[in-house]
Amino acid sequence: GQNIDQPTEMTATEGAIVQINCTYQTSGFNGLFWYQQHAGEAPTFLSYNVLDGLEEKGRFSSFLSRSKGYSYLLLKELQMKDSASYLCAVMDSNYQLIWGAGTKLIIKP
Amino acid sequence: ETGVTQSPTHLIKTRGQQVTLRCSSQSGHNTVSWYQQALGQGPQFIFQYYREEENGRGNFPPRFSGLQFPNYSSELNVNALELDDSALYLCASSLEGQAFSGANVLTFGAGSRLTVL
């Protein structure tokens, strides 16, 4: 079966750095997405990786290792507004997105 | 450009009833996908519509059906509602149904929260 694993919840301090991990087992791979979802709101796109390596976009970076079935989302200089759920999703061989359950990130002052 | 809009935002139904949820895709997008998101879970793919035809379906029973209209808007219909159908239903639009590119990012609507009593 297809499976996306990510931690259920993480806590970090304002101004710090946090890394949210995602491991996956899917039938085929056509890219990995990270989305941010604030409570009661729609998921919003953060990043897309299809090749191995690090993609940096401002305070957010995303890393992919296809051989290990592993990705992480790195958030720097954390702000209170970063408190949200972070969803990892993999596009499989049928171009369908398989989603993880999300990691709830709690930022403390 | 306008984003993805969904209606209604909240609704309450009783078991056995039927519900129709509506979605207007983002301007320029021709593909619509529907997802079910239970509380504390990630979205589960229901189906996708491209050129008014279903071109992908997740593990949902036939009582979940949909339509896409010539203006690319879409409806999700659920018959014979069950208590477990209570969830946030998300619509997402994108450009192109089959070919994928890094730019083919899903744009989500805010969702319709369905409660089945």
Coordinates of N, CA, C and O in Angstrom, one line a residue, chain A:
Chain A
G1 N 0.8 -1.2 0.0 CA 0.0 0.0 0.0 C 0.9 1.2 0.0 O 2.1 1.2 0.1
Q2 N 0.2 2.4 -0.1 CA 0.9 3.6 -0.2 C 0.8 4.3 1.2 O -0.2 4.2 1.9
N3 N 1.9 4.9 1.6 CA 2.0 5.4 3.0 C 2.8 6.7 3.0 O 3.9 6.7 2.4
I4 N 2.3 7.7 3.7 CA 3.1 8.9 4.0 C 3.1 9.0 5.5 O 2.1 9.1 6.2
D5 N 4.3 9.1 6.1 CA 4.5 9.3 7.5 C 5.1 10.6 7.9 O 6.1 11.0 7.3
Q6 N 4.5 11.3 8.8 CA 5.1 12.5 9.4 C 4.6 12.6 10.8 O 3.6 12.1 11.2
P7 N 5.4 13.3 11.7 CA 5.1 13.4 13.1 C 3.7 14.1 13.3 O 3.3 15.0 12.5
T8 N 3.0 13.7 14.3 CA 1.7 14.3 14.5 C 1.7 15.7 15.0 O 1.0 16.6 14.5
E9 N 2.7 16.0 15.9 CA 2.7 17.3 16.5 C 4.2 17.7 16.8 O 5.0 16.8 17.2
M10 N 4.5 18.9 16.7 CA 5.8 19.4 17.1 C 5.7 20.8 17.7 O 4.7 21.5 17.4
T11 N 6.6 21.1 18.6 CA 6.6 22.4 19.3 C 7.9 23.1 19.2 O 9.0 22.4 19.2
A12 N 7.9 24.4 18.9 CA 9.1 25.1 18.7 C 9.0 26.5 19.3 O 7.8 26.9 19.5
T13 N 10.1 27.2 19.4 CA 10.1 28.5 20.0 C 10.2 29.6 18.9 O 10.9 29.4 17.9
E14 N 9.5 30.7 19.1 CA 9.6 31.8 18.2 C 11.0 32.2 18.0 O 11.8 32.3 18.9
G15 N 11.4 32.4 16.7 CA 12.8 32.8 16.4 C 13.7 31.6 16.1 O 14.8 31.8 15.5
A16 N 13.3 30.4 16.5 CA 14.1 29.2 16.3 C 13.9 28.6 14.9 O 13.3 29.2 14.0
I17 N 14.6 27.4 14.8 CA 14.5 26.6 13.5 C 13.8 25.3 13.8 O 14.0 24.7 14.9
V18 N 13.0 24.8 12.9 CA 12.3 23.5 13.1 C 12.4 22.8 11.8 O 12.3 23.3 10.7
Q19 N 12.5 21.4 11.9 CA 12.6 20.6 10.8 C 11.5 19.5 10.9 O 11.4 18.8 11.9
I20 N 10.6 19.5 9.9 CA 9.5 18.5 9.9 C 9.8 17.5 8.8 O 10.0 17.8 7.7
N21 N 9.9 16.2 9.3 CA 10.2 15.1 8.4 C 9.0 14.4 7.8 O 7.9 14.4 8.4
C22 N 9.3 13.8 6.6 CA 8.2 13.1 6.0 C 8.9 11.9 5.3 O 9.9 12.1 4.5
T23 N 8.4 10.7 5.5 CA 8.9 9.5 4.8 C 7.7 9.0 4.0 O 6.5 9.1 4.4
Y24 N 8.0 8.4 2.9 CA 6.9 7.9 2.0 C 7.3 6.6 1.3 O 8.4 6.3 1.1
Q25 N 6.2 5.9 1.1 CA 6.3 4.6 0.2 C 5.1 4.7 -0.7 O 3.9 4.6 -0.2
T26 N 5.3 4.9 -2.0 CA 4.3 5.1 -2.9 C 4.5 4.3 -4.2 O 5.7 3.9 -4.4
S27 N 3.5 4.1 -5.0 CA 3.7 3.4 -6.3 C 4.0 4.4 -7.3 O 3.2 5.1 -7.8
G28 N 5.3 4.6 -7.5 CA 5.8 5.6 -8.4 C 6.0 6.9 -7.7 O 5.5 7.2 -6.6
F29 N 6.7 7.8 -8.3 CA 7.0 9.1 -7.7 C 7.0 10.2 -8.8 O 7.8 10.1 -9.8
N30 N 6.2 11.2 -8.7 CA 6.2 12.3 -9.6 C 6.3 13.6 -8.9 O 5.7 14.6 -9.3
G31 N 6.9 13.6 -7.7 CA 7.1 14.9 -7.0 C 6.5 14.9 -5.6 O 5.6 14.1 -5.3
L32 N 7.1 15.7 -4.8 CA 6.6 15.8 -3.4 C 6.3 17.2 -3.1 O 7.0 18.1 -3.4
F33 N 5.2 17.4 -2.4 CA 4.7 18.8 -2.1 C 4.6 19.0 -0.6 O 4.3 18.0 0.1
W34 N 4.8 20.2 -0.2 CA 4.5 20.6 1.2 C 3.4 21.7 1.1 O 3.6 22.7 0.3
Y35 N 2.4 21.5 1.9 CA 1.4 22.5 2.0 C 1.2 23.0 3.5 O 1.5 22.2 4.4
Q36 N 0.8 24.2 3.7 CA 0.6 24.7 5.0 C -1.0 24.9 5.2 O -1.6 25.4 4.2
Q37 N -1.5 24.5 6.3 CA -2.9 24.6 6.5 C -3.2 25.2 7.9 O -2.9 24.5 8.9
H38 N -3.7 26.4 8.0 CA -4.1 27.0 9.3 C -5.5 26.4 9.6 O -6.2 26.1 8.7
A39 N -5.7 26.3 10.9 CA -7.0 25.7 11.4 C -8.2 26.3 10.7 O -8.4 27.6 10.7
G40 N -9.0 25.5 10.1 CA -10.3 26.0 9.5 C -10.1 26.6 8.1 O -11.0 27.2 7.6
E41 N -8.9 26.6 7.6 CA -8.6 27.2 6.3 C -8.1 26.2 5.2 O -7.9 25.0 5.6
A42 N -8.0 26.7 4.0 CA -7.6 25.8 2.9 C -6.1 25.6 3.0 O -5.3 26.5 3.5
P43 N -5.6 24.4 2.6 CA -4.1 24.2 2.4 C -3.6 25.2 1.4 O -4.2 25.5 0.4
T44 N -2.4 25.8 1.7 CA -1.7 26.6 0.7 C -0.4 26.1 0.4 O 0.3 25.5 1.2
F45 N 0.0 26.2 -0.9 CA 1.2 25.6 -1.4 C 2.5 26.2 -0.8 O 2.6 27.5 -0.8
L46 N 3.4 25.4 -0.4 CA 4.7 25.9 0.1 C 5.8 25.6 -0.9 O 6.7 26.4 -1.2
S47 N 5.9 24.3 -1.2 CA 7.1 23.9 -2.0 C 6.8 22.6 -2.8 O 5.9 21.9 -2.5
Y48 N 7.7 22.4 -3.8 CA 7.6 21.2 -4.7 C 9.0 20.7 -4.9 O 9.9 21.5 -5.3
N49 N 9.3 19.4 -4.7 CA 10.6 18.8 -5.0 C 10.3 17.6 -5.9 O 9.5 16.8 -5.6
V50 N 11.1 17.5 -7.0 CA 11.0 16.3 -7.8 C 12.4 15.7 -8.0 O 12.6 14.5 -8.2
L51 N 13.5 16.5 -7.8 CA 14.8 16.1 -7.9 C 15.4 16.1 -6.5 O 15.0 16.9 -5.6
D52 N 16.4 15.3 -6.3 CA 17.1 15.3 -4.9 C 17.8 16.6 -4.7 O 18.3 17.3 -5.6
G53 N 17.7 17.0 -3.4 CA 18.4 18.2 -3.0 C 17.5 19.1 -2.3 O 16.4 18.8 -1.9
L54 N 18.1 20.3 -2.1 CA 17.4 21.3 -1.2 C 16.9 22.5 -2.1 O 17.6 23.0 -3.0
E55 N 15.6 22.8 -1.8 CA 15.0 24.0 -2.5 C 14.7 25.0 -1.4 O 14.1 24.7 -0.5
E56 N 15.3 26.2 -1.6 CA 15.1 27.2 -0.6 C 14.2 28.3 -1.1 O 14.3 28.8 -2.3
K57 N 13.3 28.8 -0.3 CA 12.4 29.8 -0.6 C 12.1 30.7 0.6 O 11.3 30.4 1.4
G58 N 12.9 31.7 0.8 CA 12.8 32.6 1.9 C 13.1 31.8 3.2 O 14.2 31.2 3.3
R59 N 12.2 31.9 4.2 CA 12.5 31.3 5.5 C 12.2 29.8 5.4 O 12.6 29.0 6.3
F60 N 11.6 29.3 4.3 CA 11.3 27.9 4.2 C 12.2 27.2 3.2 O 12.5 27.7 2.1
S61 N 12.6 26.0 3.5 CA 13.4 25.2 2.6 C 12.8 23.8 2.6 O 12.3 23.3 3.7
S62 N 12.9 23.1 1.5 CA 12.5 21.7 1.5 C 13.5 20.8 0.8 O 14.1 21.2 -0.2
F63 N 13.7 19.6 1.4 CA 14.8 18.7 1.0 C 14.1 17.4 0.5 O 13.1 17.0 1.1
L64 N 14.7 16.8 -0.5 CA 14.2 15.5 -0.9 C 15.4 14.5 -1.2 O 16.4 14.9 -1.8
S65 N 15.2 13.3 -0.7 CA 16.1 12.2 -1.1 C 15.2 11.0 -1.6 O 14.5 10.4 -0.9
R66 N 15.2 10.9 -2.9 CA 14.3 9.8 -3.5 C 14.7 8.4 -3.2 O 13.9 7.5 -2.9
S67 N 16.0 8.2 -3.1 CA 16.5 6.9 -2.7 C 16.1 6.5 -1.3 O 15.9 5.3 -1.1
K68 N 16.0 7.4 -0.4 CA 15.6 7.1 0.9 C 14.1 7.3 1.2 O 13.6 7.0 2.3
G69 N 13.3 7.8 0.2 CA 11.9 8.0 0.4 C 11.7 9.0 1.5 O 10.8 8.8 2.4
Y70 N 12.4 10.1 1.5 CA 12.5 11.0 2.6 C 12.5 12.5 2.2 O 13.2 12.8 1.2
S71 N 11.8 13.3 2.9 CA 11.8 14.7 2.7 C 11.7 15.4 4.0 O 11.3 14.9 5.0
Y72 N 12.2 16.7 4.1 CA 11.9 17.5 5.2 C 11.6 18.9 4.8 O 12.1 19.4 3.8
L73 N 10.9 19.6 5.7 CA 10.6 21.0 5.5 C 11.3 21.7 6.7 O 11.1 21.3 7.8
L74 N 12.1 22.7 6.3 CA 12.9 23.4 7.3 C 12.3 24.8 7.4 O 12.2 25.5 6.4
L75 N 11.9 25.2 8.6 CA 11.4 26.6 8.8 C 12.3 27.4 9.7 O 12.6 26.9 10.8
K76 N 12.8 28.5 9.2 CA 13.8 29.3 10.0 C 13.1 30.5 10.5 O 12.0 30.9 10.1
E77 N 13.7 31.1 11.5 CA 13.2 32.4 12.1 C 11.7 32.3 12.4 O 11.0 33.1 11.9
L78 N 11.3 31.3 13.1 CA 9.9 31.0 13.3 C 9.2 32.2 13.9 O 9.6 33.0 14.7
Q79 N 8.0 32.4 13.3 CA 7.1 33.4 13.7 C 5.8 32.8 14.3 O 5.5 31.7 13.9
M80 N 5.1 33.5 15.1 CA 3.8 33.0 15.7 C 2.9 32.6 14.6 O 2.1 31.6 14.7
K81 N 2.9 33.3 13.5 CA 1.9 33.0 12.4 C 2.3 31.7 11.7 O 1.5 31.2 10.9
D82 N 3.4 31.1 12.0 CA 3.8 29.8 11.4 C 3.1 28.6 12.1 O 3.2 27.5 11.7
S83 N 2.4 28.9 13.2 CA 1.6 27.9 13.9 C 0.5 27.4 12.9 O -0.4 28.2 12.5
A84 N 0.6 26.1 12.5 CA -0.3 25.6 11.5 C 0.0 24.1 11.4 O 0.9 23.6 12.0
S85 N -0.8 23.4 10.6 CA -0.5 22.1 10.2 C 0.3 22.1 8.9 O 0.0 22.9 8.0
Y86 N 1.3 21.2 8.8 CA 2.1 21.1 7.6 C 1.9 19.7 7.0 O 2.2 18.7 7.6
L87 N 1.4 19.7 5.7 CA 1.0 18.5 5.0 C 2.0 18.2 4.0 O 2.4 19.0 3.1
C88 N 2.5 16.9 4.0 CA 3.4 16.4 3.0 C 2.5 15.5 2.1 O 1.7 14.8 2.5
A89 N 2.7 15.7 0.8 CA 2.0 14.9 -0.2 C 2.9 14.5 -1.4 O 3.7 15.3 -1.8
V90 N 2.7 13.3 -1.8 CA 3.5 12.7 -2.9 C 2.6 12.4 -4.1 O 1.5 11.8 -3.9
M91 N 3.0 12.8 -5.3 CA 2.3 12.5 -6.5 C 2.7 11.1 -7.0 O 3.9 11.0 -7.3
D92 N 1.8 10.2 -7.1 CA 2.2 8.8 -7.5 C 2.3 8.6 -9.0 O 2.1 9.6 -9.8
S93 N 2.4 7.4 -9.5 CA 2.6 7.1 -10.9 C 1.3 7.5 -11.7 O 1.4 7.6 -12.9
N94 N 0.2 7.5 -11.0 CA -1.1 7.9 -11.7 C -1.4 9.4 -11.6 O -2.5 9.8 -11.9
Y95 N -0.4 10.1 -11.1 CA -0.5 11.6 -11.0 C -1.6 11.9 -9.9 O -2.2 13.0 -10.0
Q96 N -1.8 11.1 -9.0 CA -2.7 11.4 -7.9 C -1.8 11.7 -6.6 O -0.8 11.1 -6.4
L97 N -2.3 12.7 -5.9 CA -1.6 13.1 -4.7 C -2.0 12.2 -3.5 O -3.2 12.0 -3.2
I98 N -1.0 11.6 -2.8 CA -1.2 10.9 -1.6 C -0.7 11.7 -0.5 O 0.4 12.2 -0.5
W99 N -1.6 12.0 0.5 CA -1.3 12.9 1.6 C -1.0 12.3 2.9 O -1.6 11.2 3.3
G100 N -0.1 12.9 3.6 CA 0.1 12.5 5.0 C -0.9 13.1 5.9 O -1.7 14.0 5.4
A101 N -1.0 12.7 7.1 CA -2.0 13.2 8.0 C -1.7 14.7 8.5 O -2.5 15.3 9.1
G102 N -0.5 15.1 8.3 CA -0.1 16.5 8.7 C 0.6 16.5 10.0 O 0.4 15.7 10.9
T103 N 1.4 17.5 10.1 CA 2.1 17.8 11.4 C 1.7 19.1 12.0 O 1.8 20.1 11.3
K104 N 1.1 19.1 13.1 CA 0.7 20.3 13.8 C 1.8 20.9 14.5 O 2.5 20.3 15.4
L105 N 2.2 22.1 14.0 CA 3.3 22.9 14.6 C 2.8 23.9 15.5 O 2.0 24.8 15.1
I106 N 3.3 23.9 16.8 CA 2.9 24.9 17.8 C 4.1 25.7 18.1 O 5.2 25.2 18.4
I107 N 4.0 27.0 17.9 CA 5.0 28.0 18.2 C 4.8 28.7 19.5 O 3.7 29.2 19.7
K108 N 5.8 28.6 20.4 CA 5.6 29.3 21.7 C 6.5 30.5 21.8 O 7.6 30.5 21.2
P109 N 6.1 31.5 22.5 CA 6.9 32.8 22.5 C 8.2 32.5 23.3 O 8.3 31.6 24.1

